JSON list of C-alpha atoms in Angstrom, two decimals:
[
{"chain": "A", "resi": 17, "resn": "UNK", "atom": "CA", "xyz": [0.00, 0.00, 0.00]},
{"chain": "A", "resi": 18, "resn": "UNK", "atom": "CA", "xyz": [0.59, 3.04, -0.69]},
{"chain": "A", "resi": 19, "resn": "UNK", "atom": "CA", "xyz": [0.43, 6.37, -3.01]},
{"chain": "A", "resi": 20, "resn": "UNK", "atom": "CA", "xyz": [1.90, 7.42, -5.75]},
{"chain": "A", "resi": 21, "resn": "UNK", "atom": "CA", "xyz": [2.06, 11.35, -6.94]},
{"chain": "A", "resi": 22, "resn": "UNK", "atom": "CA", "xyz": [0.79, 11.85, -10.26]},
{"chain": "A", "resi": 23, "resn": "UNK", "atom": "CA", "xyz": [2.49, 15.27, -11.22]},
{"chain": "A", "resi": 24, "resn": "UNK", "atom": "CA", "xyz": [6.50, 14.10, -9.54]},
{"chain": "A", "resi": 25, "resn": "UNK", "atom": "CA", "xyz": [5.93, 9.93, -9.29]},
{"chain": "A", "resi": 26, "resn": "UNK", "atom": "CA", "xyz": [7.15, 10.33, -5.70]},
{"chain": "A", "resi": 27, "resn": "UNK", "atom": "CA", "xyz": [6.19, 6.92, -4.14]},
{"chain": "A", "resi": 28, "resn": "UNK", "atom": "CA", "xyz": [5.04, 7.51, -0.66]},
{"chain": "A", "resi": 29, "resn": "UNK", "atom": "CA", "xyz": [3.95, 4.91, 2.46]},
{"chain": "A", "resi": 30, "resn": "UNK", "atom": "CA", "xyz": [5.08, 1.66, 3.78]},
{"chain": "A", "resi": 31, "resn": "UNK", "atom": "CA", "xyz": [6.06, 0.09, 0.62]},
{"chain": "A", "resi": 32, "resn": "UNK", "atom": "CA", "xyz": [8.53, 3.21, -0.17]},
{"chain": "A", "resi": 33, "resn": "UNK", "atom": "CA", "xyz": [9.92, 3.17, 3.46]},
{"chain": "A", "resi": 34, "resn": "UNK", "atom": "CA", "xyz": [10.31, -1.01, 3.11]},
{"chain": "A", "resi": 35, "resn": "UNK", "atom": "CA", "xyz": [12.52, 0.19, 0.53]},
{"chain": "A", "resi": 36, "resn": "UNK", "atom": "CA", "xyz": [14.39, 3.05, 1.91]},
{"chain": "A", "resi": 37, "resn": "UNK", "atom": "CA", "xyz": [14.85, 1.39, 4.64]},
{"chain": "A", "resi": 38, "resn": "UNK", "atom": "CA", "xyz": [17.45, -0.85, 2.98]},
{"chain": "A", "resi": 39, "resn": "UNK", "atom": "CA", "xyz": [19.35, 1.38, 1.42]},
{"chain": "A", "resi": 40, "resn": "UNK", "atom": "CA", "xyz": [22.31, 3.63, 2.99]},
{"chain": "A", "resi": 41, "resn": "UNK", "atom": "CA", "xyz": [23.39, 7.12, 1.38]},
{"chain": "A", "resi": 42, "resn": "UNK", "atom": "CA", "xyz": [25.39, 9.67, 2.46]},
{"chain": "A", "resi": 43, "resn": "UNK", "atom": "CA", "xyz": [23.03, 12.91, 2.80]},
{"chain": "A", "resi": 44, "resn": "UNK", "atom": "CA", "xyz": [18.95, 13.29, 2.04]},
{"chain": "A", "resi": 45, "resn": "UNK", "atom": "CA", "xyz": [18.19, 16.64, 1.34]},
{"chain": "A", "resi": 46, "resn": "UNK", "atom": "CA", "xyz": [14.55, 17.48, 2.59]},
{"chain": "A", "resi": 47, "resn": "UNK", "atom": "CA", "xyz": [12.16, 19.48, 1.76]},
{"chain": "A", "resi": 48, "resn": "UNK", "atom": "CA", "xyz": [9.85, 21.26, 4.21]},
{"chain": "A", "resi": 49, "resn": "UNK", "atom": "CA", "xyz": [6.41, 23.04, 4.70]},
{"chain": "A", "resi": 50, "resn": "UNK", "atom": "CA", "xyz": [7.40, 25.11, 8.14]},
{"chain": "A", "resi": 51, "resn": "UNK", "atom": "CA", "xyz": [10.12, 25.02, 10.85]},
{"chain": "A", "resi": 52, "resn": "UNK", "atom": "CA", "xyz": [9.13, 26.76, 14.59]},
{"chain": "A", "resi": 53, "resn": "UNK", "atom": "CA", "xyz": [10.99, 26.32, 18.07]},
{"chain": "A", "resi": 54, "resn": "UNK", "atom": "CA", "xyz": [9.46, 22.52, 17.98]},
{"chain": "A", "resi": 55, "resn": "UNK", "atom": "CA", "xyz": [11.15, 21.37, 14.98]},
{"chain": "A", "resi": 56, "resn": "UNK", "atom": "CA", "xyz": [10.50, 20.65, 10.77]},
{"chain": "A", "resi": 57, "resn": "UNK", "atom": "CA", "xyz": [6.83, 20.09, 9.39]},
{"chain": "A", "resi": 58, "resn": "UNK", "atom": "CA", "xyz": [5.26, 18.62, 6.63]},
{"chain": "A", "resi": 59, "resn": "UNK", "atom": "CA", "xyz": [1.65, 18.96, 5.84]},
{"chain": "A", "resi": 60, "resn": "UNK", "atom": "CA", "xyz": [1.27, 15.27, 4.55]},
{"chain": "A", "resi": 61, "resn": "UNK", "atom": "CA", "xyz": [2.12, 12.50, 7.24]},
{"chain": "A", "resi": 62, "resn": "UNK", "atom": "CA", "xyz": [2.50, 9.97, 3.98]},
{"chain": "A", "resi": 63, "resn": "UNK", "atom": "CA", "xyz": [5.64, 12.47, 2.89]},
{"chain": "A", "resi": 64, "resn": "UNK", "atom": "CA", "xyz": [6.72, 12.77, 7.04]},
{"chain": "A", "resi": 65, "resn": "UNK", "atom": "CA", "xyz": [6.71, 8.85, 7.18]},
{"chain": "A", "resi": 66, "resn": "UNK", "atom": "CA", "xyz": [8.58, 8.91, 4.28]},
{"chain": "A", "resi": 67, "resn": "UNK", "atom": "CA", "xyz": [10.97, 11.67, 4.56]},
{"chain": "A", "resi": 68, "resn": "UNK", "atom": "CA", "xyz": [11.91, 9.85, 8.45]},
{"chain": "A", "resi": 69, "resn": "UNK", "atom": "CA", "xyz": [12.30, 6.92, 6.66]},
{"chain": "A", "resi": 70, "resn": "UNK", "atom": "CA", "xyz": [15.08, 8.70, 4.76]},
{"chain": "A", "resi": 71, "resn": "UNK", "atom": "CA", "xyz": [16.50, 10.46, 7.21]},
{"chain": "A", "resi": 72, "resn": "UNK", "atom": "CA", "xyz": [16.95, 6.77, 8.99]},
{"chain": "A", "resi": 73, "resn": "UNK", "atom": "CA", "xyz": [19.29, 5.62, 5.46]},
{"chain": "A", "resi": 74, "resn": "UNK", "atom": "CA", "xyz": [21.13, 8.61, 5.68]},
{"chain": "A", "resi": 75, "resn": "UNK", "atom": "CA", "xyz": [24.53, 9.52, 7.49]},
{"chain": "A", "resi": 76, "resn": "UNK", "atom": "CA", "xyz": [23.27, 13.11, 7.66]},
{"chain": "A", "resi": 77, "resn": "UNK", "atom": "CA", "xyz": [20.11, 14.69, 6.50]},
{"chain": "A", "resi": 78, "resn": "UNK", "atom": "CA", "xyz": [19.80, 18.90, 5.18]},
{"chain": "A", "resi": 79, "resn": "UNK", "atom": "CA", "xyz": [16.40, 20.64, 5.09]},
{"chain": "A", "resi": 80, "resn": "UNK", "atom": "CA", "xyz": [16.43, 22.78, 1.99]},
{"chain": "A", "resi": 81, "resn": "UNK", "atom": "CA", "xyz": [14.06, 25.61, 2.28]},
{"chain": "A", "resi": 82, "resn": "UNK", "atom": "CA", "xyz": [13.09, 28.98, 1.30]},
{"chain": "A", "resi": 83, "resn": "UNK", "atom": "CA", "xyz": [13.09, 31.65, 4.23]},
{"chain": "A", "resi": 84, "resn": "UNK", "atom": "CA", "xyz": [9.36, 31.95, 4.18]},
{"chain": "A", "resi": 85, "resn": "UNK", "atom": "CA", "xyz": [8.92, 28.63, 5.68]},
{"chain": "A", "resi": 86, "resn": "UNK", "atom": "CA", "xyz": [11.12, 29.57, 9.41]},
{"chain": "A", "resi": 87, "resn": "UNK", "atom": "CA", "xyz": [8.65, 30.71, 12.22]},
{"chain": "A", "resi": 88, "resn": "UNK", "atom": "CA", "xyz": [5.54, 28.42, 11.04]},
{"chain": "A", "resi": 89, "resn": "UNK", "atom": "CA", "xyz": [4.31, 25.49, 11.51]},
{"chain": "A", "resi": 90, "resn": "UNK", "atom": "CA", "xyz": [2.03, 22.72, 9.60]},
{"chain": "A", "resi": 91, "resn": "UNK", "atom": "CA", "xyz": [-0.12, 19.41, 10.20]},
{"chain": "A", "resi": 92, "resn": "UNK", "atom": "CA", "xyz": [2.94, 17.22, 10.99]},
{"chain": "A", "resi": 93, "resn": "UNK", "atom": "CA", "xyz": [6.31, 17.46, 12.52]},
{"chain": "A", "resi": 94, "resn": "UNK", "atom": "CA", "xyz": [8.93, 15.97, 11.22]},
{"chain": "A", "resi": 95, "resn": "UNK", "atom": "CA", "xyz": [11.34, 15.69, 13.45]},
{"chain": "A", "resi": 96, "resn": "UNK", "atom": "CA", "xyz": [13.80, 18.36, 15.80]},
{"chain": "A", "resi": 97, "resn": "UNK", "atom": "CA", "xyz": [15.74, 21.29, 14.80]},
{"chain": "A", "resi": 98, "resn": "UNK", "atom": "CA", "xyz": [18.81, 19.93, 15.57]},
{"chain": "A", "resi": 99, "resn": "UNK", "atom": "CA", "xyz": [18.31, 16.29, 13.74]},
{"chain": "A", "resi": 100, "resn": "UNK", "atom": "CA", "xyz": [19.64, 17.49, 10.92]},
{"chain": "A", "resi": 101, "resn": "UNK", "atom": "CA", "xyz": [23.01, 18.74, 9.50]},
{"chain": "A", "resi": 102, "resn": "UNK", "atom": "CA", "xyz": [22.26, 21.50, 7.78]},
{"chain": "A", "resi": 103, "resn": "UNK", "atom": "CA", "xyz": [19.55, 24.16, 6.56]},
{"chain": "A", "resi": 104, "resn": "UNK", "atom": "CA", "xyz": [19.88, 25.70, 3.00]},
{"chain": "A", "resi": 105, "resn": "UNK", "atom": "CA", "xyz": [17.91, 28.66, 2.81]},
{"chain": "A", "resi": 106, "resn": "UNK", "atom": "CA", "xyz": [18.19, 32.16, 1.24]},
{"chain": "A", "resi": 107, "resn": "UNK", "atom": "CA", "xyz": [19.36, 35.33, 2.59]},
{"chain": "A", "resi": 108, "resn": "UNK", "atom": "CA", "xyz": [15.93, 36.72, 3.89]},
{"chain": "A", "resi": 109, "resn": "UNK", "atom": "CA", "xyz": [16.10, 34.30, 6.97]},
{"chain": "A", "resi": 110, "resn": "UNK", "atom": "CA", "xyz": [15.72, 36.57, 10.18]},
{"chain": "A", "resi": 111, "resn": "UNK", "atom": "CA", "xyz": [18.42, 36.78, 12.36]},
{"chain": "A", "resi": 112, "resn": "UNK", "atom": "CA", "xyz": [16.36, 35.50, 14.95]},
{"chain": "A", "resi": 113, "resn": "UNK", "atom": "CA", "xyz": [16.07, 32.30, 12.84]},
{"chain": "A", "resi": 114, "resn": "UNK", "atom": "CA", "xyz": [20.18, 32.66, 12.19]},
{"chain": "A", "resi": 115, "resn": "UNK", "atom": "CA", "xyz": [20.85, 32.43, 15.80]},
{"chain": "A", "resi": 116, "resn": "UNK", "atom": "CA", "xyz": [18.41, 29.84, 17.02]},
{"chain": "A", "resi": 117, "resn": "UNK", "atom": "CA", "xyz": [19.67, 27.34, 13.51]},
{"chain": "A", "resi": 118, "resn": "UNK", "atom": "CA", "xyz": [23.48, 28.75, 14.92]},
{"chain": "A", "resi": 119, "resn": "UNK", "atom": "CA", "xyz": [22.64, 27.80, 19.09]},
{"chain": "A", "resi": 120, "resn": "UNK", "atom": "CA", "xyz": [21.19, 24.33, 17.80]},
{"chain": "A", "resi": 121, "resn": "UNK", "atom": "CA", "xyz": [24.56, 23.37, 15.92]},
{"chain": "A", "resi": 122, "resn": "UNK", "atom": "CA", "xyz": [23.11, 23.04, 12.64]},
{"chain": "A", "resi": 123, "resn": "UNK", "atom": "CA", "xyz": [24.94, 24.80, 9.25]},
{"chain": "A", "resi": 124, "resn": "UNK", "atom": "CA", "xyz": [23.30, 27.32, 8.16]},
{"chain": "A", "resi": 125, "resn": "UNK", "atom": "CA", "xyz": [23.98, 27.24, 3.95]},
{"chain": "A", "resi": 126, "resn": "UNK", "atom": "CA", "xyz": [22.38, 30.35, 2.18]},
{"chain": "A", "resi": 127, "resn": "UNK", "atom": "CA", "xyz": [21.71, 30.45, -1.43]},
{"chain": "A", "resi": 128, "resn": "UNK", "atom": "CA", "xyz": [21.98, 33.62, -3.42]},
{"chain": "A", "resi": 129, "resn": "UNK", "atom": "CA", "xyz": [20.52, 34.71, -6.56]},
{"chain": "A", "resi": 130, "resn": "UNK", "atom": "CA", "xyz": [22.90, 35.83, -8.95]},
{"chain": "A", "resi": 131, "resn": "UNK", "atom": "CA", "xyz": [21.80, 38.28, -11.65]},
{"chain": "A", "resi": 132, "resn": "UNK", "atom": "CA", "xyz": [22.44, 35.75, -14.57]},
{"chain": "A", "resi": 133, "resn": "UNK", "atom": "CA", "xyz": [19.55, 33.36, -12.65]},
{"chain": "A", "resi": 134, "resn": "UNK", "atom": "CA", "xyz": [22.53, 31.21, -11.22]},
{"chain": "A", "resi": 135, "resn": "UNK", "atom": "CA", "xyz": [21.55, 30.10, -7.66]},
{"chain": "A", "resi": 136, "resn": "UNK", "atom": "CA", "xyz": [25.04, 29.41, -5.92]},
{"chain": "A", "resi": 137, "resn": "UNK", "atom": "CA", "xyz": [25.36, 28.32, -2.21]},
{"chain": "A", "resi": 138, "resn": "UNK", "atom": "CA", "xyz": [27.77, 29.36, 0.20]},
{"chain": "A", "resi": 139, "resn": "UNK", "atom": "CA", "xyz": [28.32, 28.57, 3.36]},
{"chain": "A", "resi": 140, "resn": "UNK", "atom": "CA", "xyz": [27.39, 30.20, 6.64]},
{"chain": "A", "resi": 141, "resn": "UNK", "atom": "CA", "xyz": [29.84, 29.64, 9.44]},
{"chain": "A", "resi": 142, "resn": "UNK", "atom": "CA", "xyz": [28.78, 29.59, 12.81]},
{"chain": "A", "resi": 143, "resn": "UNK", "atom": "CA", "xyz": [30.86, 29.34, 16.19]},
{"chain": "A", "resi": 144, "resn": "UNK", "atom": "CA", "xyz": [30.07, 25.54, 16.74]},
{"chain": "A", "resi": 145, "resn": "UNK", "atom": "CA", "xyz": [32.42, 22.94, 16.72]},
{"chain": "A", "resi": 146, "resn": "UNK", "atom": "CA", "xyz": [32.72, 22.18, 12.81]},
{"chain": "A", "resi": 147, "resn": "UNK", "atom": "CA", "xyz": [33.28, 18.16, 13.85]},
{"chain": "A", "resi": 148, "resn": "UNK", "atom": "CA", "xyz": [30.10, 17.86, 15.40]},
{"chain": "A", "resi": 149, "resn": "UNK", "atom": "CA", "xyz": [28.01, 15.05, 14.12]},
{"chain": "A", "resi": 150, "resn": "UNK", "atom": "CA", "xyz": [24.67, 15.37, 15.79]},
{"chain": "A", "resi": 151, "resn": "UNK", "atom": "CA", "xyz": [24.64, 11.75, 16.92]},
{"chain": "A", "resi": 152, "resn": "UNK", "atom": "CA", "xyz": [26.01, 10.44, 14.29]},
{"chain": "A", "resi": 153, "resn": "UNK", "atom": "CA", "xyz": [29.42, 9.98, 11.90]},
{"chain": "A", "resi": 154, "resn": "UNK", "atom": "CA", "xyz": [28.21, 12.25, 9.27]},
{"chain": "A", "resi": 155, "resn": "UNK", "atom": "CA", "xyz": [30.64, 14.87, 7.59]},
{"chain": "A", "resi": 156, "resn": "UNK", "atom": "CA", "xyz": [30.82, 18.45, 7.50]},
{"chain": "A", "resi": 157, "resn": "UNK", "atom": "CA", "xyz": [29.06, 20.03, 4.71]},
{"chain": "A", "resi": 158, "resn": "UNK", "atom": "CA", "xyz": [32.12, 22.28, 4.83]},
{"chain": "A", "resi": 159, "resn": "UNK", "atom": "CA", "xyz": [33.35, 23.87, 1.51]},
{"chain": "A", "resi": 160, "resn": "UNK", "atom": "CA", "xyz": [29.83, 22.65, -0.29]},
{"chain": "A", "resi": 161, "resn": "UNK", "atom": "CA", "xyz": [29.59, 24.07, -3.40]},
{"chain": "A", "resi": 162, "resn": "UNK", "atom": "CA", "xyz": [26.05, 23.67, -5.47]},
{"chain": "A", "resi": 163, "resn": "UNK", "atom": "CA", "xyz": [24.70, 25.52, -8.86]},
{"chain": "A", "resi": 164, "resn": "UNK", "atom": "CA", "xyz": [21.80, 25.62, -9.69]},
{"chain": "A", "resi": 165, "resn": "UNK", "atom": "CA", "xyz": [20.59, 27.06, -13.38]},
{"chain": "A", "resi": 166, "resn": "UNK", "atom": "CA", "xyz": [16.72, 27.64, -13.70]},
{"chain": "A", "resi": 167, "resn": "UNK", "atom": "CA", "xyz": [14.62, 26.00, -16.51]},
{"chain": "A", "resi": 168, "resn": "UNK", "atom": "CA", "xyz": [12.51, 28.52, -18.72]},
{"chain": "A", "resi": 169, "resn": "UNK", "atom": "CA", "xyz": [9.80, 26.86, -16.66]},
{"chain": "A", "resi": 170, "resn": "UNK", "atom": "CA", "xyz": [10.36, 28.39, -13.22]}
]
């Protein structure tokens, strides 16, 4: 059982986390509906099964996420702030949101537009301990480097 997303294919419920959950991969990047002081939401508990069942295969796991999504909430959490490696977001997160992502340990990777529609990452460093693994023996995201070119469809 299960379901099956007609517009992206993505196979969610227990036969996709049977799956996962033999598998091992270095990072799953995640994608989010809302982040608050509890933690990472999702507003479909077939994608939160799902996205834990990931998170479970993988060494480390980063939320990707635009800015708009910090300081709300949705129908189910995912799991707490500081179960994951690293946030990618963009530039317009508060500092609010900079320094509670900073006092949990996690990266903080911002993305930024360039002019030529180019979205390169960079790292933002924090004061943490750069070899902290957040219970587990995942690496540093350290010196990341990620373009991404938009389609004419976006």
């Amino acid at each position: 059982g299960g379901y099956v997303h007609s517009r992206t294919g993505v196979s969610l419920g227990p036969y996709a986390n049977e799956m996962l959950s033999s598998l091992n991969v270095q990072t799953a990047f995640l994608s989010i509906a809302g982040a608050d002081q509890r933690g990472y939401y999702n507003s479909n508990l077939l994608l939160v099964e799902t996205e834990r069942s990931m998170m479970r295969c993988a060494d480390q796991a980063v939320i990707v996420a635009d800015s708009s999504k910090f300081g709300k909430s949705s129908l189910a959490r995912l799991c707490d702030l500081d179960q994951v490696r690293a946030v990618v977001t963009d530039g317009g997160l508060s500092d609010e949101w900079r320094g509670r992502l900073e006092a949990a340990g996690i990266q903080l990777i911002l993305a930024e537009q360039e002019p030529d529609s180019t979205c390169q990452i960079t790292n933002h460093k924090n004061n943490h301990d750069n070899d902290s693994n957040h219970g587990n023996d995942s690496q540093s995201m350290e010196g990341t480097s990620i373009e991404v070119e938009r389609g004419d469809d976006n």
